[in-house]
mmCIF file of C-alpha atoms in Angstrom:
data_model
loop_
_atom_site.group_PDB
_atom_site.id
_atom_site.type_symbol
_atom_site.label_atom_id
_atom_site.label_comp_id
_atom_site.label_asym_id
_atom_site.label_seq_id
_atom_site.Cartn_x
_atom_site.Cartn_y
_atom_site.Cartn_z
ATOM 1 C CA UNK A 1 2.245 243.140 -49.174
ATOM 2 C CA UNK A 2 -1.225 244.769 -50.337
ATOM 3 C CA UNK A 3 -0.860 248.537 -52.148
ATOM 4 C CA UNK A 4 -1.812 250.969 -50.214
ATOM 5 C CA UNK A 5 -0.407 253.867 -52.127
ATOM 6 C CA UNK A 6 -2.725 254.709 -54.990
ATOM 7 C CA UNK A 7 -0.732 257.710 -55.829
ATOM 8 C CA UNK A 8 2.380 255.594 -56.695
ATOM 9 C CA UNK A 9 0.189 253.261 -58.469
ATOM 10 C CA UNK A 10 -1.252 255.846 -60.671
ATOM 11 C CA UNK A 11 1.907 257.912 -61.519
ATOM 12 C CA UNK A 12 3.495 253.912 -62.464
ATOM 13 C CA UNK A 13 -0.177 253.836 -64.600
ATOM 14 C CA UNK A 14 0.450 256.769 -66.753
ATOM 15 C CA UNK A 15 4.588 256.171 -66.938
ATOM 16 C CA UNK A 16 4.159 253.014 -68.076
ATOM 17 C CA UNK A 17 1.320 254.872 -70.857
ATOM 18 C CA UNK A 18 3.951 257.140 -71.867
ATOM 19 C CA UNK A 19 1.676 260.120 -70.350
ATOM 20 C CA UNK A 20 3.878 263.072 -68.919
ATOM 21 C CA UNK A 21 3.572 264.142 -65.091
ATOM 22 C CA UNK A 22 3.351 267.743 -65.286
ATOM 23 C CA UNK A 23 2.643 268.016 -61.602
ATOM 24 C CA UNK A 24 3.512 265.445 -58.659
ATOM 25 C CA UNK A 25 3.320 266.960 -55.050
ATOM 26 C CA UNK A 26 1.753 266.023 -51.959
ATOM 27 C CA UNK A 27 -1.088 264.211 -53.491
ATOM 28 C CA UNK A 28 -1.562 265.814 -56.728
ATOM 29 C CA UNK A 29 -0.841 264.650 -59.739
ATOM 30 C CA UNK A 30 -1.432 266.102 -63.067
ATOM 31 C CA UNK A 31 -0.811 264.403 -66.198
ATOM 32 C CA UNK A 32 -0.552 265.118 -69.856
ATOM 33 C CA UNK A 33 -2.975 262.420 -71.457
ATOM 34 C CA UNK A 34 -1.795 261.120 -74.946
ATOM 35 C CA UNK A 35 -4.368 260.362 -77.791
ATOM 36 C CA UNK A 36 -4.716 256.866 -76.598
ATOM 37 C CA UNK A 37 -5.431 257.551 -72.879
ATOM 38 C CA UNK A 38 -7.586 260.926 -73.650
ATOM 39 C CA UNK A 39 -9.768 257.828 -75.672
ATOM 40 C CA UNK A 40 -9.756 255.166 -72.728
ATOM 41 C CA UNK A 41 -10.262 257.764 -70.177
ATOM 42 C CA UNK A 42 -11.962 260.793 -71.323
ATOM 43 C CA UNK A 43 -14.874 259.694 -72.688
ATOM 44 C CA UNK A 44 -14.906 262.384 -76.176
ATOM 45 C CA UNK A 45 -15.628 260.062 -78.975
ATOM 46 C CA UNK A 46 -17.467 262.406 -80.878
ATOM 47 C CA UNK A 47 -14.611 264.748 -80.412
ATOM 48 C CA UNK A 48 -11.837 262.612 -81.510
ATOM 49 C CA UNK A 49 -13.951 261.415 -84.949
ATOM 50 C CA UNK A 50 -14.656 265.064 -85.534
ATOM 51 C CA UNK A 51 -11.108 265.950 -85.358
ATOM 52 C CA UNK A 52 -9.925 262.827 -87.442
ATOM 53 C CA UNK A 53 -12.480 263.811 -90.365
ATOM 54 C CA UNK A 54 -11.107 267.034 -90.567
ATOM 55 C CA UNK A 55 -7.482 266.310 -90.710
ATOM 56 C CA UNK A 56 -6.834 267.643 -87.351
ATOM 57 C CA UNK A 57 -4.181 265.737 -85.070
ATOM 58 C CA UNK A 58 -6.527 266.843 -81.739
ATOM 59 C CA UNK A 59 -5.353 268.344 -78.401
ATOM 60 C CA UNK A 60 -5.056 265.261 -75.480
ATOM 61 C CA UNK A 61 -6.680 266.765 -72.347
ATOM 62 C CA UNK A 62 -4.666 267.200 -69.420
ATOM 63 C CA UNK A 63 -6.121 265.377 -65.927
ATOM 64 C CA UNK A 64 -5.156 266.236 -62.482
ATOM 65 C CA UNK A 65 -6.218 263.689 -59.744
ATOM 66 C CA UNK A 66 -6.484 264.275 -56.212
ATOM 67 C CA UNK A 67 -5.235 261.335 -53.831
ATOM 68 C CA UNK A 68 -4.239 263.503 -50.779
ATOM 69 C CA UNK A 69 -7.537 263.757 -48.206
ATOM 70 C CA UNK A 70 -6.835 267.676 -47.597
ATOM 71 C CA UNK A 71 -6.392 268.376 -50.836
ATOM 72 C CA UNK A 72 -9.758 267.397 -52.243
ATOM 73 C CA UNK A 73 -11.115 270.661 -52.456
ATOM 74 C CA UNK A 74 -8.436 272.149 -54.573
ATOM 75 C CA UNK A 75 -9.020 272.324 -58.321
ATOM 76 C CA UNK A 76 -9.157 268.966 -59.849
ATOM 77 C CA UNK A 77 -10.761 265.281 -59.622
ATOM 78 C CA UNK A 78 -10.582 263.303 -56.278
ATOM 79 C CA UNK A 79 -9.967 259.683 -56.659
ATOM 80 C CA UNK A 80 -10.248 257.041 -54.222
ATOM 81 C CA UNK A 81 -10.618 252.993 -53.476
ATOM 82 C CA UNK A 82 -13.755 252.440 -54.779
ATOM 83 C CA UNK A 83 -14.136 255.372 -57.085
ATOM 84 C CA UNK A 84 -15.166 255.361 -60.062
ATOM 85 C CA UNK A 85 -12.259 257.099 -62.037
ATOM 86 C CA UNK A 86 -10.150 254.159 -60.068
ATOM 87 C CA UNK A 87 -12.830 251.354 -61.481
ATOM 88 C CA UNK A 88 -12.028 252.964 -64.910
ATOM 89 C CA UNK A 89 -8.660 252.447 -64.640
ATOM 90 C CA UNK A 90 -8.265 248.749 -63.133
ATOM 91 C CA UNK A 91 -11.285 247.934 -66.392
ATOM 92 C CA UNK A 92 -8.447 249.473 -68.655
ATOM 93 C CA UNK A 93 -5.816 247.740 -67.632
ATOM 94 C CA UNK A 94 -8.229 244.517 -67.417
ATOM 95 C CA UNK A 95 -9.323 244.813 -71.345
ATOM 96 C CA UNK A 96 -6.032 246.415 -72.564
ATOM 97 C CA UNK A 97 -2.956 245.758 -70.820
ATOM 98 C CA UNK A 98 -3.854 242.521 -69.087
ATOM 99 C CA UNK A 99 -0.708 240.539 -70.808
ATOM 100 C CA UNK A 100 2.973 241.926 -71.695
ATOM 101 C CA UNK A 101 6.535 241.203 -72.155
ATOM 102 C CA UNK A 102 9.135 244.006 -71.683
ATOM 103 C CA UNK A 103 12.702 244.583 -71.707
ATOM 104 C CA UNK A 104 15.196 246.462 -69.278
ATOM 105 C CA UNK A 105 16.399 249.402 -71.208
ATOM 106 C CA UNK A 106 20.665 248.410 -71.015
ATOM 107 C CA UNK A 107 23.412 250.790 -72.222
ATOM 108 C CA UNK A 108 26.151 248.811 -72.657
ATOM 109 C CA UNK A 109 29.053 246.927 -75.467
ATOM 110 C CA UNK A 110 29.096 244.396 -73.682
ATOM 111 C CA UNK A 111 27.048 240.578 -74.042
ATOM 112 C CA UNK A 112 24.753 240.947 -70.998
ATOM 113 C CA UNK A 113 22.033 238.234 -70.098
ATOM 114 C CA UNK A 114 18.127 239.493 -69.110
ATOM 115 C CA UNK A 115 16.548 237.048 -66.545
ATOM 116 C CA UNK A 116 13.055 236.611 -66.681
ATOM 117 C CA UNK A 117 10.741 237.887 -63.972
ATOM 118 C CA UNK A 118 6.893 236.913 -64.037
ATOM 119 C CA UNK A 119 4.866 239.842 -62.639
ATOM 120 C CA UNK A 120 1.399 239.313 -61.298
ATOM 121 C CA UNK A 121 -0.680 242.075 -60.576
ATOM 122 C CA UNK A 122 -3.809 240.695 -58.813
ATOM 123 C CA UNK A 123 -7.098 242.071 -56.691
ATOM 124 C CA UNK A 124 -8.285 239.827 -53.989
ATOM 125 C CA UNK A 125 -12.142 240.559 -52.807
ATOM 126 C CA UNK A 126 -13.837 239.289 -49.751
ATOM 127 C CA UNK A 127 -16.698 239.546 -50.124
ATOM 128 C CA UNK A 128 -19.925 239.170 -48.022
ATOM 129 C CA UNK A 129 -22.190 241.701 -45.757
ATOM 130 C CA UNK A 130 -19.254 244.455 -47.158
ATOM 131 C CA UNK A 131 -16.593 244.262 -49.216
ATOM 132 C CA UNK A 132 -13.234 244.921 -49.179
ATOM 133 C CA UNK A 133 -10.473 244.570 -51.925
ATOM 134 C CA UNK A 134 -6.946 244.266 -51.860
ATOM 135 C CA UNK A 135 -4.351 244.806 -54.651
ATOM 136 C CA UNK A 136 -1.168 242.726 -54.733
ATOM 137 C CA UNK A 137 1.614 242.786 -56.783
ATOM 138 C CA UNK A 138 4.234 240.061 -56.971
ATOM 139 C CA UNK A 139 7.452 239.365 -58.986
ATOM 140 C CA UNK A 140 9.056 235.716 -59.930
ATOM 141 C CA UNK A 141 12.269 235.003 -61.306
ATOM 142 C CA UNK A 142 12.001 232.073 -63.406
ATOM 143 C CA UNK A 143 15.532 231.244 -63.054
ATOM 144 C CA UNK A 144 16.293 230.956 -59.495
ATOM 145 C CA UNK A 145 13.069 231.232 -58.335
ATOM 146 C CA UNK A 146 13.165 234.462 -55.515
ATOM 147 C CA UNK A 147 9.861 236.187 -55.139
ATOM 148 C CA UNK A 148 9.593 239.690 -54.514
ATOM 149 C CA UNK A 149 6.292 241.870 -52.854
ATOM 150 C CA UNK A 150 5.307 245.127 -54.261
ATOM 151 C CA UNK A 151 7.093 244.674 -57.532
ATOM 152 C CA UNK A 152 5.332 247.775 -59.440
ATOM 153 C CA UNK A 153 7.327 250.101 -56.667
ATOM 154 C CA UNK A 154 10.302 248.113 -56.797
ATOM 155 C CA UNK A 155 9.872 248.363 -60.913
ATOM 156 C CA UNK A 156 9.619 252.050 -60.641
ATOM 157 C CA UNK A 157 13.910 252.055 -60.814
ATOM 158 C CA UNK A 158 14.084 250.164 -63.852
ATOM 159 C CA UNK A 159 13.583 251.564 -67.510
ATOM 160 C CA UNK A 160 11.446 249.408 -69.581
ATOM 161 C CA UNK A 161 10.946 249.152 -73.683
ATOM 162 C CA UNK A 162 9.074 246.570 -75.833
ATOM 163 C CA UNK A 163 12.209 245.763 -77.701
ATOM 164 C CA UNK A 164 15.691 243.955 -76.644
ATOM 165 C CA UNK A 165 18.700 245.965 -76.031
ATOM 166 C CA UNK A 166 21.781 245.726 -78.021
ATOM 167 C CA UNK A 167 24.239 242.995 -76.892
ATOM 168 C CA UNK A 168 21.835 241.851 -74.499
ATOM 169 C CA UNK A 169 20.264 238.451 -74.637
ATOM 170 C CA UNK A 170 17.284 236.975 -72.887
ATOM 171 C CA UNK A 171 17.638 233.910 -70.860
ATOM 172 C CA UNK A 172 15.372 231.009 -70.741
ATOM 173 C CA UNK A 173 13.495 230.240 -68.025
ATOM 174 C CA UNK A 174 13.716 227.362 -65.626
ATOM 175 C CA UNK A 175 10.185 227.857 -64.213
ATOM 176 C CA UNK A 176 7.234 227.624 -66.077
ATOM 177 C CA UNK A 177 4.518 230.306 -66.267
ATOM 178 C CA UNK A 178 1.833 228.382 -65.320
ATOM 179 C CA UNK A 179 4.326 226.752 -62.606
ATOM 180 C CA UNK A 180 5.349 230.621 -61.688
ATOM 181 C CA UNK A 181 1.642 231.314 -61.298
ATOM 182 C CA UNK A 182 0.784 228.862 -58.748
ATOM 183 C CA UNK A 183 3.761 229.753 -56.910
ATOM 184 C CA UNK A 184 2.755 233.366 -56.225
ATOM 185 C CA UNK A 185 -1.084 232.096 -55.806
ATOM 186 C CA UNK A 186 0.455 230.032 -53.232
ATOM 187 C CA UNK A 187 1.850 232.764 -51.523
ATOM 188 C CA UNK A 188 -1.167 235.029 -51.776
ATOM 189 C CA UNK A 189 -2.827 231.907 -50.041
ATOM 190 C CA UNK A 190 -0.677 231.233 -47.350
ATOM 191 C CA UNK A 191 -1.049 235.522 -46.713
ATOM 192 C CA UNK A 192 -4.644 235.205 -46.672
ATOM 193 C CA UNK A 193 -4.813 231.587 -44.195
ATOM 194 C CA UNK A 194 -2.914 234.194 -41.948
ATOM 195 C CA UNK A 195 -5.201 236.932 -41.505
ATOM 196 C CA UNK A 196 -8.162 236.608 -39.002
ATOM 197 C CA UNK A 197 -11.514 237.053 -41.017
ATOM 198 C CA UNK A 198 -13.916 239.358 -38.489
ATOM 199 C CA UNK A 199 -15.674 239.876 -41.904
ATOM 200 C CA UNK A 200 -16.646 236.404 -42.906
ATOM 201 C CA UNK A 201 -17.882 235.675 -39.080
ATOM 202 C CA UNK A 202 -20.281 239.163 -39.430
ATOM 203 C CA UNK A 203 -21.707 237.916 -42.235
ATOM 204 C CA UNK A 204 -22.276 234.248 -41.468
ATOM 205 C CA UNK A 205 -23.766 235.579 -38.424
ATOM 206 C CA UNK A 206 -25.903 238.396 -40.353
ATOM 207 C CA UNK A 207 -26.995 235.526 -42.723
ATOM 208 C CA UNK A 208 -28.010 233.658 -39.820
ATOM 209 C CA UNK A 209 -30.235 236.272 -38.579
ATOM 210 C CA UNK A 210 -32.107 237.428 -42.240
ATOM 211 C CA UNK A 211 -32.800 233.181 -42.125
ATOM 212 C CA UNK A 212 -34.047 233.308 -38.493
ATOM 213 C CA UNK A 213 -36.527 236.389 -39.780
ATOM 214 C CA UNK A 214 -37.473 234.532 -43.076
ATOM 215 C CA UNK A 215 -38.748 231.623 -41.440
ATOM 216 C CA UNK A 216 -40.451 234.103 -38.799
ATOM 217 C CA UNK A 217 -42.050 235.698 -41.388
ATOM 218 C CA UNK A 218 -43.214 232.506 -43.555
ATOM 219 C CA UNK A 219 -45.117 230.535 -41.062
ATOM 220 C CA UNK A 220 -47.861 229.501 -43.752
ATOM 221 C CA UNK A 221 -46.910 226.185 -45.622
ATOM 222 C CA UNK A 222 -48.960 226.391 -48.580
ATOM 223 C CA UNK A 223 -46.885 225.819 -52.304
ATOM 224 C CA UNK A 224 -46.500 229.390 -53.210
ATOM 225 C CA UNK A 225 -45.504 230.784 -50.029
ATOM 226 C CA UNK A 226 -43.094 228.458 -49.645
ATOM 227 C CA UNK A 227 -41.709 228.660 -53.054
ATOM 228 C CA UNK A 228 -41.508 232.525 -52.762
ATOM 229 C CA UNK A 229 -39.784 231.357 -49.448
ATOM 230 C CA UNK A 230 -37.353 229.589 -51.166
ATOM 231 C CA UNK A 231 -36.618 232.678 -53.789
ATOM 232 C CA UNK A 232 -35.597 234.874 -50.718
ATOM 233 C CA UNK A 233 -33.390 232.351 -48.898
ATOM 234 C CA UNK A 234 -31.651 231.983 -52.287
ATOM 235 C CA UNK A 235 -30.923 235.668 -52.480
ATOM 236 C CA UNK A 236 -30.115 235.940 -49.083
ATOM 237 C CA UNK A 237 -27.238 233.896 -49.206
ATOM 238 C CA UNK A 238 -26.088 235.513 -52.467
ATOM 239 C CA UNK A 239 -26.398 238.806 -50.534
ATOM 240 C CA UNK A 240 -24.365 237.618 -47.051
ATOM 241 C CA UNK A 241 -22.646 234.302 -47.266
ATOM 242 C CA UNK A 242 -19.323 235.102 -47.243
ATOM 243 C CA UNK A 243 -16.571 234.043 -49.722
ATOM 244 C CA UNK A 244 -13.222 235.090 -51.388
ATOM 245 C CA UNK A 245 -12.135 236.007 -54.932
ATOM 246 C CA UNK A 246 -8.973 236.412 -56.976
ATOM 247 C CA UNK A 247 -8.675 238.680 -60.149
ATOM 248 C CA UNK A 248 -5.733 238.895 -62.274
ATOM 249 C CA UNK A 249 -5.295 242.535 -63.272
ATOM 250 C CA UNK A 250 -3.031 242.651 -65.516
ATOM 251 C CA UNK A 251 0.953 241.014 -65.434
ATOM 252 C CA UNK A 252 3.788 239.946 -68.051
ATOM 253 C CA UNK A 253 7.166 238.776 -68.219
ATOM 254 C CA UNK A 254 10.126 241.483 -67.808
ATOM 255 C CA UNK A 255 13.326 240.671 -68.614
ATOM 256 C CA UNK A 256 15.838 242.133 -66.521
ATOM 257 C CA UNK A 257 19.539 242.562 -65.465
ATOM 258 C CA UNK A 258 20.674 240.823 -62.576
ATOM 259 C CA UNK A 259 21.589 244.064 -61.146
ATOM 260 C CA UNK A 260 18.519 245.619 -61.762
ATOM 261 C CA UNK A 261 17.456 246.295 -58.113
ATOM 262 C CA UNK A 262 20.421 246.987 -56.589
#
């Protein structure tokens, strides 16, 4: 259910950003950025108002990124779980892209309906003495309610545009969002009820031990010790009792064939 892949996530990243894949092999990808994603990603401000104030349309930069372990030391940027080129990314599609609604691009002269699918893209963290995150992505249809997992790799087969298609219509949905929302949540809890959770026991038991050493340490009783006592306990639990998280990333409602995965 989680995504594993990062390359497939990040060549559906820059697809869906209109940004051409120049090269895509064995853990490589490199990408032609276009003036919007050279902004988010590149970090040449004082480039792009330079060019802009001198009439110039600017050159986009091209980026290569490195998924593929053996291939790290090959020309280009690696990029990882946890990196910070990755963090980049998941912020930009946070502040940016967090909401859409697309279209299946249909040839056809025919009437043909769309059905609704809500997509949820979402990060789950458990967090405690480490942390771990998992991505999830999820699909609804609002009309006869089927759930699919990994919908952004299931998606990759479909075209998408921001407008309708010509003798297509959309139809209306059965399920509510906020219904549809709670549905995949649902699932997402039922997945994580399922797992066994090592990680939560290591830190309740890690917590245990920084307590058992605080109160070792703190055998005087007068007001400010124990009030500088009471300080450390506090961030101690911050720092190890365990708990878990969800995060929308981004999602949006894509209207589709009913066809459109077969």
């Amino acid at each position: 259910m989680a995504i594993t892949n990062l390359h497939e996530f990040l060549q559906d990243y820059f697809t869906a950003n209109q940004c051409e894949l120049i090269f895509n092999e064995d853990g490589v990808l490199t990408v032609q950025l276009t003036e919007e994603m050279d902004r988010a990603l590149m970090n040449r401000p004082f480039y792009w108002h330079y060019v802009k104030n001198t009439g110039y349309a600017g050159e986009p930069m091209k980026l290569t990124l490195i998924t593929n372990p053996e291939k790290r030391e090959e020309k280009g940027e690696w990029i990882h779980f946890g990196s910070p080129r990755l963090q980049q990314i998941l912020n930009q599609l946070k502040q940016n892209e967090k909401v859409t609604k697309l279209f299946q691009k249909v040839k056809t002269n025919q009437n043909t309906p769309l059905y609704p699918w809500l997509v949820i893209n979402l990060k789950v963290s458990y967090v405690g003495k480490q942390k771990k995150d998992e991505v999830f992505s999820l699909g609804l249809h609002l009309v006869s309610g089927i759930m699919k997992v990994e919908m952004m790799e299931i998606m990759q087969q479909v075209s998408l545009q921001m407008s309708i298609s010509d003798y297509c219509y959309p139809i209306s949905p059965l399920i509510k969002i906020n219904s549809g929302y709670l549905r995949i949540q649902s699932v997402i809890d039922n997945y994580i009820e399922n797992q066994t959770h090592e990680w939560a026991e290591e830190s309740w038991k890690a917590l245990d031990e920084e307590i058992q050493m605080l109160h070792h340490f703190y055998t005087e009783q007068t007001e400010t010790m124990q009030e500088q006592k009471q300080k450390e306990l506090i961030e101690i639990k911050k720092r190890y009792e365990p708990y878990i998280s969800y995060e929308v990333i981004n999602g949006g409602i894509f209207y589709l064939t009913e066809d459109a995965f077969a």
